[in-house]
Amino acid sequence: MIKSIWILLLLTVSSGWSTLVAQQDNVRHQAPVALERYTEHLLEFDVPGVVQDQVLEALLFTRPADRSSFEQQEARFENGRVRFPVEISSREATGIEYYFMLRLTDGSQITWPNVNEDESPVHVTVIDPETVERPLADFIDYTILSPQPGRALGEGDVLIAVALFYDDEDVEDGNFRILINEEDVTEEAEISPFVIKYIPEESSEGEKSVMILFEQGGEEFEVSSWNYRFVPGQEISFGEYAPVQNRPPSGSLELGARNQEISGMNNDALNGRLRISGQRGHWEYSLNGYMTSQEDRRLQPQSRYSFEMRYGPWLELQIGDTYPMMSDLTITGRRVRGLNSRVSLFGERLEAQFIVGDMNRAINNIYSPIEVEPQFAGDQQVGTNYTLGFEEGGRGTFSQKLIGGRLAFGHRDRFRFAIHGFKVEDDTTSILVLDDFNKLTEFQPELERNLTLGDRGYLTDNPDELIIEGSNPRPRGNLVLGSELSFSMDNQRIRFKSEGGMSLLNMDISEGPLNQQRAEELGLDLDVEIENVIDRLSWLIIINEQMSTLPFRFQENETGDLELEPFFPTSILANDSRLHLNYFDHQLQMRYQWVGPDYQTLANSTIRRDVSGFTVMDRFRLFENRIYVTLGYEALQNNLLGVQNATTHTNTMRSGISWFPIRSELPRISLSSSLRTRDNQTEPFNPWLDGSPEQVIHAAIRNYQIAGEDTLTAARPRLRETLSLNGSVTQNFNLFDLSHQANVNYGVTQTDDRYFLYGESESRNFSIRLTSRFDDLPQPFRLRLGYIINRSESGGGLSDVKIHGFDLGAETFLMENKLTLNGELAFTRNRFSSLSLVVNDNNNPDFTGDNYYVPADESERSRRHTNAFIIRVNAQYDFTTNHALLASANLTNVSDPLGNLGAMPNDRILHLRYIFRF
């Protein structure tokens, strides 16, 4: 009865994540209805406003609901599109959060959605793979052509093929479907009346299930089902390791050339990609490399290479560009060029991991000549400023070294204890830093060309008078230590895991460890014993006055001098603990986290700091596990040490329901809702605006509070409620003897700000996508049609964004499936309108306490209208199974109906690739 009431409430107020469109650069992405555990899914992002030369790297940050930090994944950005394979392997995760980021060569970045303290990443429900009892299609015979049940196949060897034998009258009004790990891949398969063939584009290692279904009269029949395993090996038994199998080296070589004209500028690029893998006995190895002619000395390496070698389950060695995983509070997939190794002994009861390498390579500073600027007091010159600046983008980066390790004891499914830690330190000798005139004269005297003899003489006598514009890059050091404890009971129905960490961060290690001489310059009295301790610890972390949190206090002694007293700051600590209970068809998760404001790790920037609180999440399934219900509550707060003016409390209630019916003619529905409240328990107050209308007080620039008899500046009051209601429906149907799939998404997000007049916002988005299959034609044909609408208002209506777009795509197979043609036409109409806020001085320009915001004059409203047409064409011709040629073209036309942007040339990209498989 209680579950039924919950369902009725959820159906009333819920809906699932839908297509979201970022206001900036028009990132187009449709979030999935749900993700199935242990199954690989591809997430696709389109950014038609960005060209390939502008992209430094394309990243996807993913976090299962049972993790505290995001894992970083990198993929190739091509023709305005990037695809990421995602697989949920966690047994406890009831959902996954993710966000997409493009880092551009000019230093800017694009995120989807806009991730900040008020906007959460996308949240998608995770469901378990289910075994559905279907009646057998005993009126259809079959022969499994490939792969044979129980066989293990490597990359390039997977071809799923089944021959069918039946009486035409029995299947006159039916359709065949193929499922891989319960995921419908019929759209990508080649289905003829008596043969079904499917070649997976990408696959992850592990066991795979294949199921052939036949639909007739609204009922599904099972034709055949079997399993195979995708590993770099030969035939093996499931659950066993292949001890002495040999596999000759195999792989692929890809050579590519790209010509493009962007904004009227031509740019050519060459690239190559190599993959090799093989096995000999217990040894398995793989080599991956990517090289491009677009390396830039101002950027991190664009080329990638890695070599991986394994010896059974006991040894793993990765060299080159690696993406190590250590723990949620340390490093989770950050690229490191170096070595990542793991040793496992005694049935995985003792594991050791070691990491060493560079997170950043050195990039030199590019200085501009010294600028001389006389300083005047009235008509009389009183001095001269000598400034050393940087050429555009000329500020460099130190080579950043990482070394770390992890040691774990115990069985991972029973009891395990682990300790881990790493050190990150910039190499202060890796780049040249000019910090005074003497160093400049010694290493780069050509920068003196703007100086007179008198200027040189003055700076020689006063080398510290040289001003560094914007300051030089500062070398940093970071030490992170931590431990983990986990155990499970009652056949893993009870699972507990707790991780703790400590972090020390030094923002400038160039001066070395703090010593007595430096302490005297700072006016401090440093005890000899403390100096010795600091010096002995310098091999781990350099401790000086530039620490983000000093591990000592300043104490005044009897003579009035300041002394340093060691102490342990709690702000550098972090803890994340989770308890999972699996009883009575419920998966209950409870989490407590406490991350201090100074817990920082240079190897993982996704950890949210200065936050504490608990999360409770319950997941249960109904009606033969076809309905998934998720309920959650989270209460967090910041200002853990009480040093800020106010503490913000964030409470979130989340609910979701997903229906996955057995009968194919019924729709798949996913609904969700969330309500988030952010309150810092501060009231709006401004005594200099007494008697003003309420809207003026709620637009005040400054907020105040009364402390005793004094009026003091207070934190800006915050009380915001954000409600999100979203829904997604997927329907398979037959029309005109054709198979179709329709997907409809709708979502609305509304933020109500109680205290700031211009803090409200609202976003509504709608999308529909139709996929049709024309498999009965002489040449199979597939058609895709999509349409999106997004309307967003923010700033209480000051900013308005309208985006309409559609895309039409088609795919066909010619010349006995040797030639594949794929084309897409997309159109997007963007309308942006914004009016800025200006300061009203309340007719009192000499006093700022009574200032408040007002909209600028309507004549200053900014408007931007653009229409974008995009044509993409791709062709692939397979000469043989080993040789293929791929060609792609991308044409973009952007027009400005208002004429504000001037003439905009068409952008084009031509890409040719040759692939050799061996």
GROMACS .gro file of C-alpha atoms in nm, residues 304-716:
model
  413
  304ARG     CA    1   4.935   1.015  -2.687
  305TYR     CA    2   5.108   0.682  -2.643
  306SER     CA    3   5.077   0.396  -2.396
  307PHE     CA    4   5.206   0.042  -2.351
  308GLU     CA    5   5.025  -0.201  -2.122
  309MET     CA    6   5.144  -0.543  -2.012
  310ARG     CA    7   4.975  -0.795  -1.783
  311TYR     CA    8   5.087  -1.122  -1.632
  312GLY     CA    9   4.775  -1.313  -1.535
  313PRO     CA   10   4.584  -1.153  -1.249
  314TRP     CA   11   4.908  -1.087  -1.060
  315LEU     CA   12   5.087  -0.805  -1.242
  316GLU     CA   13   4.977  -0.501  -1.442
  317LEU     CA   14   5.215  -0.248  -1.593
  318GLN     CA   15   5.120   0.071  -1.783
  319ILE     CA   16   5.378   0.301  -1.941
  320GLY     CA   17   5.318   0.627  -2.124
  321ASP     CA   18   4.993   0.822  -2.101
  322THR     CA   19   4.811   0.647  -1.819
  323TYR     CA   20   4.492   0.729  -1.628
  324PRO     CA   21   4.550   0.586  -1.278
  325MET     CA   22   4.272   0.523  -1.027
  326MET     CA   23   4.362   0.526  -0.660
  327SER     CA   24   4.066   0.645  -0.452
  328ASP     CA   25   3.784   0.900  -0.456
  329LEU     CA   26   3.973   1.150  -0.241
  330THR     CA   27   4.305   1.126  -0.426
  331ILE     CA   28   4.326   1.062  -0.800
  332THR     CA   29   4.051   0.924  -1.026
  333GLY     CA   30   4.159   0.909  -1.388
  334ARG     CA   31   4.382   1.218  -1.425
  335ARG     CA   32   4.622   1.177  -1.719
  336VAL     CA   33   4.980   1.106  -1.606
  337ARG     CA   34   5.265   1.048  -1.849
  338GLY     CA   35   5.480   0.795  -1.674
  339LEU     CA   36   5.437   0.457  -1.502
  340ASN     CA   37   5.133   0.300  -1.333
  341SER     CA   38   5.188  -0.049  -1.193
  342ARG     CA   39   4.992  -0.295  -0.978
  343VAL     CA   40   5.093  -0.620  -0.808
  344SER     CA   41   4.840  -0.864  -0.660
  345LEU     CA   42   4.940  -1.162  -0.443
  346PHE     CA   43   4.780  -1.430  -0.228
  347GLY     CA   44   4.449  -1.440  -0.415
  348GLU     CA   45   4.422  -1.057  -0.429
  349ARG     CA   46   4.456  -1.034  -0.051
  350LEU     CA   47   4.767  -0.819  -0.087
  351GLU     CA   48   4.776  -0.550  -0.351
  352ALA     CA   49   5.032  -0.279  -0.417
  353GLN     CA   50   5.011   0.009  -0.663
  354PHE     CA   51   5.286   0.250  -0.764
  355ILE     CA   52   5.251   0.565  -0.980
  356VAL     CA   53   5.520   0.801  -1.105
  357GLY     CA   54   5.517   1.051  -1.389
  358ASP     CA   55   5.437   1.401  -1.511
  359MET     CA   56   5.091   1.556  -1.488
  360ASN     CA   57   5.203   1.866  -1.679
  361ARG     CA   58   5.497   1.921  -1.909
  362ALA     CA   59   5.709   2.237  -1.889
  363ILE     CA   60   5.598   2.536  -2.100
  364ASN     CA   61   5.839   2.831  -2.102
  365ASN     CA   62   5.742   3.189  -2.030
  366ILE     CA   63   5.745   3.424  -2.328
  367TYR     CA   64   5.830   3.771  -2.203
  368SER     CA   65   5.779   4.099  -2.386
  369PRO     CA   66   6.042   4.379  -2.376
  370ILE     CA   67   6.052   4.603  -2.070
  371GLU     CA   68   5.802   4.888  -2.089
  372VAL     CA   69   5.913   5.226  -1.950
  373GLU     CA   70   5.638   5.447  -1.808
  374PRO     CA   71   5.721   5.781  -1.644
  375GLN     CA   72   5.519   5.875  -1.335
  376PHE     CA   73   5.403   6.235  -1.288
  377ALA     CA   74   5.268   6.444  -1.003
  378GLY     CA   75   5.109   6.730  -1.186
  379ASP     CA   76   5.358   6.845  -1.449
  380GLN     CA   77   5.662   6.712  -1.265
  381GLN     CA   78   5.802   6.361  -1.317
  382VAL     CA   79   5.842   6.186  -0.983
  383GLY     CA   80   5.956   5.845  -1.093
  384THR     CA   81   5.956   5.571  -1.357
  385ASN     CA   82   5.792   5.230  -1.367
  386TYR     CA   83   5.974   4.947  -1.543
  387THR     CA   84   5.734   4.665  -1.628
  388LEU     CA   85   5.816   4.324  -1.771
  389GLY     CA   86   5.509   4.174  -1.934
  390PHE     CA   87   5.413   3.860  -2.119
  391GLU     CA   88   5.332   3.824  -2.484
  392GLU     CA   89   4.979   3.701  -2.555
  393GLY     CA   90   4.940   3.360  -2.389
  394GLY     CA   91   5.302   3.377  -2.280
  395ARG     CA   92   5.272   3.279  -1.914
  396GLY     CA   93   5.427   2.934  -1.876
  397THR     CA   94   5.376   2.619  -1.672
  398PHE     CA   95   5.618   2.423  -1.459
  399SER     CA   96   5.677   2.056  -1.516
  400GLN     CA   97   5.461   1.888  -1.251
  401LYS     CA   98   5.586   1.560  -1.108
  402LEU     CA   99   5.368   1.300  -0.931
  403ILE     CA  100   5.477   1.000  -0.728
  404GLY     CA  101   5.241   0.789  -0.520
  405GLY     CA  102   5.136   0.446  -0.410
  406ARG     CA  103   4.871   0.234  -0.247
  407LEU     CA  104   4.890  -0.079  -0.030
  408ALA     CA  105   4.580  -0.289   0.043
  409PHE     CA  106   4.533  -0.588   0.276
  410GLY     CA  107   4.244  -0.834   0.285
  411HIS     CA  108   3.980  -0.971   0.050
  412ARG     CA  109   3.786  -0.700  -0.134
  413ASP     CA  110   3.449  -0.876  -0.077
  414ARG     CA  111   3.501  -0.942   0.296
  415PHE     CA  112   3.737  -0.712   0.480
  416ARG     CA  113   3.995  -0.476   0.336
  417PHE     CA  114   4.219  -0.205   0.475
  418ALA     CA  115   4.432   0.019   0.255
  419ILE     CA  116   4.671   0.310   0.292
  420HIS     CA  117   4.765   0.541   0.008
  421GLY     CA  118   4.930   0.870  -0.066
  422PHE     CA  119   5.103   1.075  -0.330
  423LYS     CA  120   5.320   1.379  -0.371
  424VAL     CA  121   5.286   1.641  -0.646
  425GLU     CA  122   5.559   1.900  -0.688
  426ASP     CA  123   5.646   2.148  -0.960
  427ASP     CA  124   6.003   2.135  -1.088
  428THR     CA  125   6.132   2.487  -1.017
  429THR     CA  126   6.420   2.439  -1.266
  430SER     CA  127   6.199   2.329  -1.556
  431ILE     CA  128   6.132   2.682  -1.690
  432LEU     CA  129   6.315   3.013  -1.679
  433VAL     CA  130   6.158   3.265  -1.441
  434LEU     CA  131   6.277   3.626  -1.453
  435ASP     CA  132   6.203   3.790  -1.119
  436ASP     CA  133   6.456   4.075  -1.114
  437PHE     CA  134   6.669   4.281  -1.353
  438ASN     CA  135   6.995   4.097  -1.284
  439LYS     CA  136   6.845   3.764  -1.390
  440LEU     CA  137   6.698   3.925  -1.701
  441THR     CA  138   7.038   4.071  -1.797
  442GLU     CA  139   7.203   3.732  -1.754
  443PHE     CA  140   6.957   3.517  -1.949
  444GLN     CA  141   6.753   3.742  -2.185
  445PRO     CA  142   6.934   4.075  -2.235
  446GLU     CA  143   6.740   4.133  -2.560
  447LEU     CA  144   6.443   4.238  -2.345
  448GLU     CA  145   6.634   4.558  -2.248
  449ARG     CA  146   6.604   4.719  -2.592
  450ASN     CA  147   6.356   4.986  -2.475
  451LEU     CA  148   6.591   5.107  -2.199
  452THR     CA  149   6.828   5.399  -2.207
  453LEU     CA  150   7.174   5.386  -2.049
  454GLY     CA  151   7.032   5.570  -1.750
  455ASP     CA  152   6.748   5.318  -1.716
  456ARG     CA  153   6.996   5.029  -1.728
  457GLY     CA  154   7.216   5.191  -1.465
  458TYR     CA  155   6.921   5.252  -1.233
  459LEU     CA  156   6.790   4.893  -1.264
  460THR     CA  157   7.139   4.752  -1.218
  461ASP     CA  158   7.161   4.931  -0.884
  462ASN     CA  159   6.797   4.850  -0.798
  463PRO     CA  160   6.720   4.511  -0.964
  464ASP     CA  161   6.407   4.456  -0.754
  465GLU     CA  162   6.245   4.768  -0.905
  466LEU     CA  163   6.154   4.562  -1.212
  467ILE     CA  164   5.776   4.500  -1.199
  468ILE     CA  165   5.644   4.168  -1.329
  469GLU     CA  166   5.305   4.234  -1.486
  470GLY     CA  167   5.049   3.992  -1.344
  471SER     CA  168   5.328   3.803  -1.160
  472ASN     CA  169   5.523   3.497  -1.268
  473PRO     CA  170   5.376   3.147  -1.242
  474ARG     CA  171   5.438   3.006  -0.897
  475PRO     CA  172   5.558   2.649  -0.841
  476ARG     CA  173   5.335   2.447  -0.609
  477GLY     CA  174   5.368   2.138  -0.395
  478ASN     CA  175   5.101   1.900  -0.265
  479LEU     CA  176   5.102   1.602  -0.029
  480VAL     CA  177   4.795   1.381   0.014
  481LEU     CA  178   4.774   1.085   0.256
  482GLY     CA  179   4.475   0.864   0.326
  483SER     CA  180   4.333   0.528   0.425
  484GLU     CA  181   4.034   0.310   0.343
  485LEU     CA  182   3.834   0.056   0.543
  486SER     CA  183   3.567  -0.166   0.392
  487PHE     CA  184   3.383  -0.482   0.491
  488SER     CA  185   3.069  -0.677   0.402
  489MET     CA  186   2.843  -0.917   0.593
  490ASP     CA  187   2.541  -1.141   0.542
  491ASN     CA  188   2.632  -1.249   0.191
  492GLN     CA  189   2.715  -0.885   0.100
  493ARG     CA  190   2.369  -0.760   0.192
  494ILE     CA  191   2.551  -0.524   0.431
  495ARG     CA  192   2.845  -0.331   0.290
  496PHE     CA  193   3.040  -0.052   0.454
  497LYS     CA  194   3.322   0.164   0.323
  498SER     CA  195   3.497   0.461   0.477
  499GLU     CA  196   3.779   0.669   0.335
  500GLY     CA  197   3.977   0.939   0.512
  501GLY     CA  198   4.236   1.179   0.379
  502MET     CA  199   4.473   1.460   0.469
  503SER     CA  200   4.609   1.720   0.229
  504LEU     CA  201   4.885   1.981   0.249
  505LEU     CA  202   4.920   2.237  -0.029
  506ASN     CA  203   5.199   2.490  -0.076
  507MET     CA  204   5.118   2.769  -0.321
  508ASP     CA  205   5.483   2.873  -0.376
  509ILE     CA  206   5.781   2.644  -0.307
  510SER     CA  207   6.037   2.859  -0.489
  511GLU     CA  208   6.191   2.990  -0.164
  512GLY     CA  209   6.237   2.640  -0.021
  513PRO     CA  210   6.161   2.533   0.339
  514LEU     CA  211   6.113   2.797   0.606
  515ASN     CA  212   6.433   2.863   0.802
  516GLN     CA  213   6.539   3.099   1.079
  517GLN     CA  214   6.670   3.365   0.841
  518ARG     CA  215   6.346   3.379   0.645
  519ALA     CA  216   6.146   3.375   0.970
  520GLU     CA  217   6.339   3.677   1.100
  521GLU     CA  218   6.261   3.866   0.778
  522LEU     CA  219   5.894   3.794   0.847
  523GLY     CA  220   5.925   3.909   1.207
  524LEU     CA  221   5.893   3.557   1.352
  525ASP     CA  222   6.092   3.360   1.604
  526LEU     CA  223   6.148   3.008   1.469
  527ASP     CA  224   6.259   2.747   1.718
  528VAL     CA  225   6.557   2.535   1.609
  529GLU     CA  226   6.371   2.210   1.672
  530ILE     CA  227   6.079   2.322   1.453
  531GLU     CA  228   6.323   2.428   1.181
  532ASN     CA  229   6.483   2.082   1.190
  533VAL     CA  230   6.142   1.914   1.160
  534ILE     CA  231   6.049   2.136   0.863
  535ASP     CA  232   6.380   2.058   0.696
  536ARG     CA  233   6.345   1.683   0.747
  537LEU     CA  234   5.994   1.688   0.598
  538SER     CA  235   6.102   1.879   0.287
  539TRP     CA  236   6.144   1.555   0.088
  540LEU     CA  237   5.770   1.506   0.129
  541ILE     CA  238   5.634   1.861   0.129
  542ILE     CA  239   5.810   2.198   0.143
  543ILE     CA  240   5.667   2.390   0.437
  544ASN     CA  241   5.695   2.767   0.439
  545GLU     CA  242   5.480   3.076   0.478
  546GLN     CA  243   5.306   3.006   0.143
  547MET     CA  244   5.115   2.704   0.275
  548SER     CA  245   4.740   2.721   0.213
  549THR     CA  246   4.709   2.622   0.577
  550LEU     CA  247   5.006   2.661   0.808
  551PRO     CA  248   5.070   2.364   1.042
  552PHE     CA  249   5.162   2.605   1.321
  553ARG     CA  250   5.014   2.899   1.512
  554PHE     CA  251   5.160   3.239   1.592
  555GLN     CA  252   5.205   3.288   1.967
  556GLU     CA  253   5.337   3.599   2.142
  557ASN     CA  254   5.610   3.521   2.397
  558GLU     CA  255   5.704   3.708   2.715
  559THR     CA  256   5.923   3.955   2.523
  560GLY     CA  257   5.645   4.036   2.277
  561ASP     CA  258   5.796   3.846   1.985
  562LEU     CA  259   5.589   3.611   1.771
  563GLU     CA  260   5.678   3.244   1.801
  564LEU     CA  261   5.559   2.950   1.593
  565GLU     CA  262   5.375   2.673   1.776
  566PRO     CA  263   5.300   2.350   1.581
  567PHE     CA  264   4.938   2.236   1.568
  568PHE     CA  265   4.724   2.012   1.348
  569PRO     CA  266   4.464   2.200   1.138
  570THR     CA  267   4.141   2.005   1.093
  571SER     CA  268   4.062   2.199   0.775
  572ILE     CA  269   4.302   1.974   0.579
  573LEU     CA  270   4.103   1.658   0.660
  574ALA     CA  271   3.833   1.477   0.464
  575ASN     CA  272   3.613   1.174   0.524
  576ASP     CA  273   3.355   0.992   0.317
  577SER     CA  274   3.165   0.697   0.469
  578ARG     CA  275   2.891   0.482   0.314
  579LEU     CA  276   2.661   0.207   0.434
  580HIS     CA  277   2.465  -0.011   0.187
  581LEU     CA  278   2.177  -0.236   0.297
  582ASN     CA  279   2.005  -0.473   0.055
  583TYR     CA  280   1.693  -0.627   0.214
  584PHE     CA  281   1.328  -0.685   0.120
  585ASP     CA  282   1.376  -0.572  -0.242
  586HIS     CA  283   1.516  -0.240  -0.120
  587GLN     CA  284   1.863  -0.099  -0.177
  588LEU     CA  285   1.916   0.154   0.099
  589GLN     CA  286   2.224   0.374   0.094
  590MET     CA  287   2.339   0.610   0.367
  591ARG     CA  288   2.636   0.841   0.328
  592TYR     CA  289   2.815   1.094   0.547
  593GLN     CA  290   3.084   1.326   0.415
  594TRP     CA  291   3.306   1.589   0.572
  595VAL     CA  292   3.557   1.765   0.347
  596GLY     CA  293   3.753   2.049   0.501
  597PRO     CA  294   3.791   2.384   0.321
  598ASP     CA  295   4.166   2.331   0.282
  599TYR     CA  296   4.156   1.973   0.160
  600GLN     CA  297   4.303   2.017  -0.188
  601THR     CA  298   4.463   1.773  -0.429
  602LEU     CA  299   4.626   1.889  -0.750
  603ALA     CA  300   4.551   1.548  -0.903
  604ASN     CA  301   4.172   1.577  -0.863
  605SER     CA  302   4.000   1.912  -0.906
  606THR     CA  303   3.646   1.767  -0.889
  607ILE     CA  304   3.636   1.719  -0.511
  608ARG     CA  305   3.391   1.961  -0.351
  609ARG     CA  306   3.551   2.128  -0.049
  610ASP     CA  307   3.412   2.291   0.266
  611VAL     CA  308   3.105   2.069   0.277
  612SER     CA  309   2.954   1.827   0.525
  613GLY     CA  310   2.627   1.641   0.556
  614PHE     CA  311   2.445   1.318   0.490
  615THR     CA  312   2.260   1.155   0.203
  616VAL     CA  313   1.993   0.884   0.218
  617MET     CA  314   1.884   0.702  -0.097
  618ASP     CA  315   1.635   0.415  -0.133
  619ARG     CA  316   1.580   0.213  -0.450
  620PHE     CA  317   1.316  -0.059  -0.486
  621ARG     CA  318   1.160  -0.249  -0.775
  622LEU     CA  319   0.802  -0.349  -0.840
  623PHE     CA  320   0.594  -0.562  -1.076
  624GLU     CA  321   0.848  -0.829  -1.164
  625ASN     CA  322   1.129  -0.575  -1.151
  626ARG     CA  323   0.992  -0.373  -1.442
  627ILE     CA  324   0.939  -0.054  -1.237
  628TYR     CA  325   1.230   0.116  -1.061
  629VAL     CA  326   1.155   0.369  -0.789
  630THR     CA  327   1.422   0.593  -0.636
  631LEU     CA  328   1.375   0.826  -0.339
  632GLY     CA  329   1.650   1.039  -0.193
  633TYR     CA  330   1.722   1.318   0.051
  634GLU     CA  331   2.043   1.513   0.098
  635ALA     CA  332   2.134   1.776   0.358
  636LEU     CA  333   2.464   1.962   0.320
  637GLN     CA  334   2.623   2.271   0.467
  638ASN     CA  335   2.943   2.469   0.422
  639ASN     CA  336   3.143   2.699   0.653
  640LEU     CA  337   3.270   2.401   0.852
  641LEU     CA  338   3.515   2.606   1.057
  642GLY     CA  339   3.281   2.902   1.113
  643VAL     CA  340   3.513   3.154   0.951
  644GLN     CA  341   3.262   3.283   0.695
  645ASN     CA  342   2.991   3.540   0.759
  646ALA     CA  343   2.712   3.289   0.698
  647THR     CA  344   2.654   2.916   0.662
  648THR     CA  345   2.462   2.795   0.359
  649HIS     CA  346   2.236   2.494   0.409
  650THR     CA  347   2.148   2.298   0.095
  651ASN     CA  348   1.864   2.046   0.115
  652THR     CA  349   1.771   1.833  -0.186
  653MET     CA  350   1.482   1.594  -0.230
  654ARG     CA  351   1.499   1.371  -0.536
  655SER     CA  352   1.256   1.113  -0.669
  656GLY     CA  353   1.243   0.905  -0.983
  657ILE     CA  354   1.044   0.628  -1.141
  658SER     CA  355   1.124   0.427  -1.454
  659TRP     CA  356   0.909   0.170  -1.630
  660PHE     CA  357   1.058  -0.088  -1.864
  661PRO     CA  358   0.772  -0.307  -1.989
  662ILE     CA  359   0.818  -0.654  -2.128
  663ARG     CA  360   0.580  -0.603  -2.419
  664SER     CA  361   0.748  -0.408  -2.697
  665GLU     CA  362   0.433  -0.218  -2.797
  666LEU     CA  363   0.427  -0.046  -2.457
  667PRO     CA  364   0.637   0.268  -2.400
  668ARG     CA  365   0.948   0.294  -2.184
  669ILE     CA  366   0.896   0.581  -1.940
  670SER     CA  367   1.137   0.757  -1.709
  671LEU     CA  368   1.025   1.033  -1.473
  672SER     CA  369   1.213   1.227  -1.209
  673SER     CA  370   1.191   1.538  -0.996
  674SER     CA  371   1.413   1.728  -0.760
  675LEU     CA  372   1.361   2.016  -0.522
  676ARG     CA  373   1.666   2.198  -0.393
  677THR     CA  374   1.665   2.469  -0.128
  678ARG     CA  375   1.969   2.686  -0.051
  679ASP     CA  376   1.939   2.902   0.261
  680ASN     CA  377   2.209   3.089   0.451
  681GLN     CA  378   1.962   3.206   0.718
  682THR     CA  379   2.048   3.571   0.659
  683GLU     CA  380   1.775   3.834   0.631
  684PRO     CA  381   1.796   4.130   0.392
  685PHE     CA  382   1.868   4.449   0.584
  686ASN     CA  383   1.992   4.792   0.481
  687PRO     CA  384   1.921   5.081   0.722
  688TRP     CA  385   2.009   5.337   0.451
  689LEU     CA  386   1.719   5.210   0.238
  690ASP     CA  387   1.453   5.228   0.511
  691GLY     CA  388   1.127   5.344   0.366
  692SER     CA  389   1.220   5.230   0.016
  693PRO     CA  390   0.993   4.992  -0.175
  694GLU     CA  391   1.055   4.623  -0.107
  695GLN     CA  392   1.194   4.566  -0.457
  696VAL     CA  393   1.463   4.825  -0.391
  697ILE     CA  394   1.573   4.653  -0.070
  698HIS     CA  395   1.586   4.320  -0.257
  699ALA     CA  396   1.809   4.481  -0.518
  700ALA     CA  397   2.055   4.634  -0.271
  701ILE     CA  398   2.422   4.583  -0.347
  702ARG     CA  399   2.526   4.550   0.017
  703ASN     CA  400   2.363   4.380   0.311
  704TYR     CA  401   2.409   4.480   0.676
  705GLN     CA  402   2.353   4.354   1.027
  706ILE     CA  403   2.340   4.517   1.372
  707ALA     CA  404   2.608   4.397   1.616
  708GLY     CA  405   2.561   4.567   1.948
  709GLU     CA  406   2.550   4.938   1.864
  710ASP     CA  407   2.740   4.900   1.535
  711THR     CA  408   2.613   4.845   1.181
  712LEU     CA  409   2.837   4.594   1.004
  713THR     CA  410   2.853   4.454   0.654
  714ALA     CA  411   2.687   4.112   0.636
  715ALA     CA  412   2.675   3.829   0.386
  716ARG     CA  413   2.434   3.859   0.097
   0.00000   0.00000   0.00000
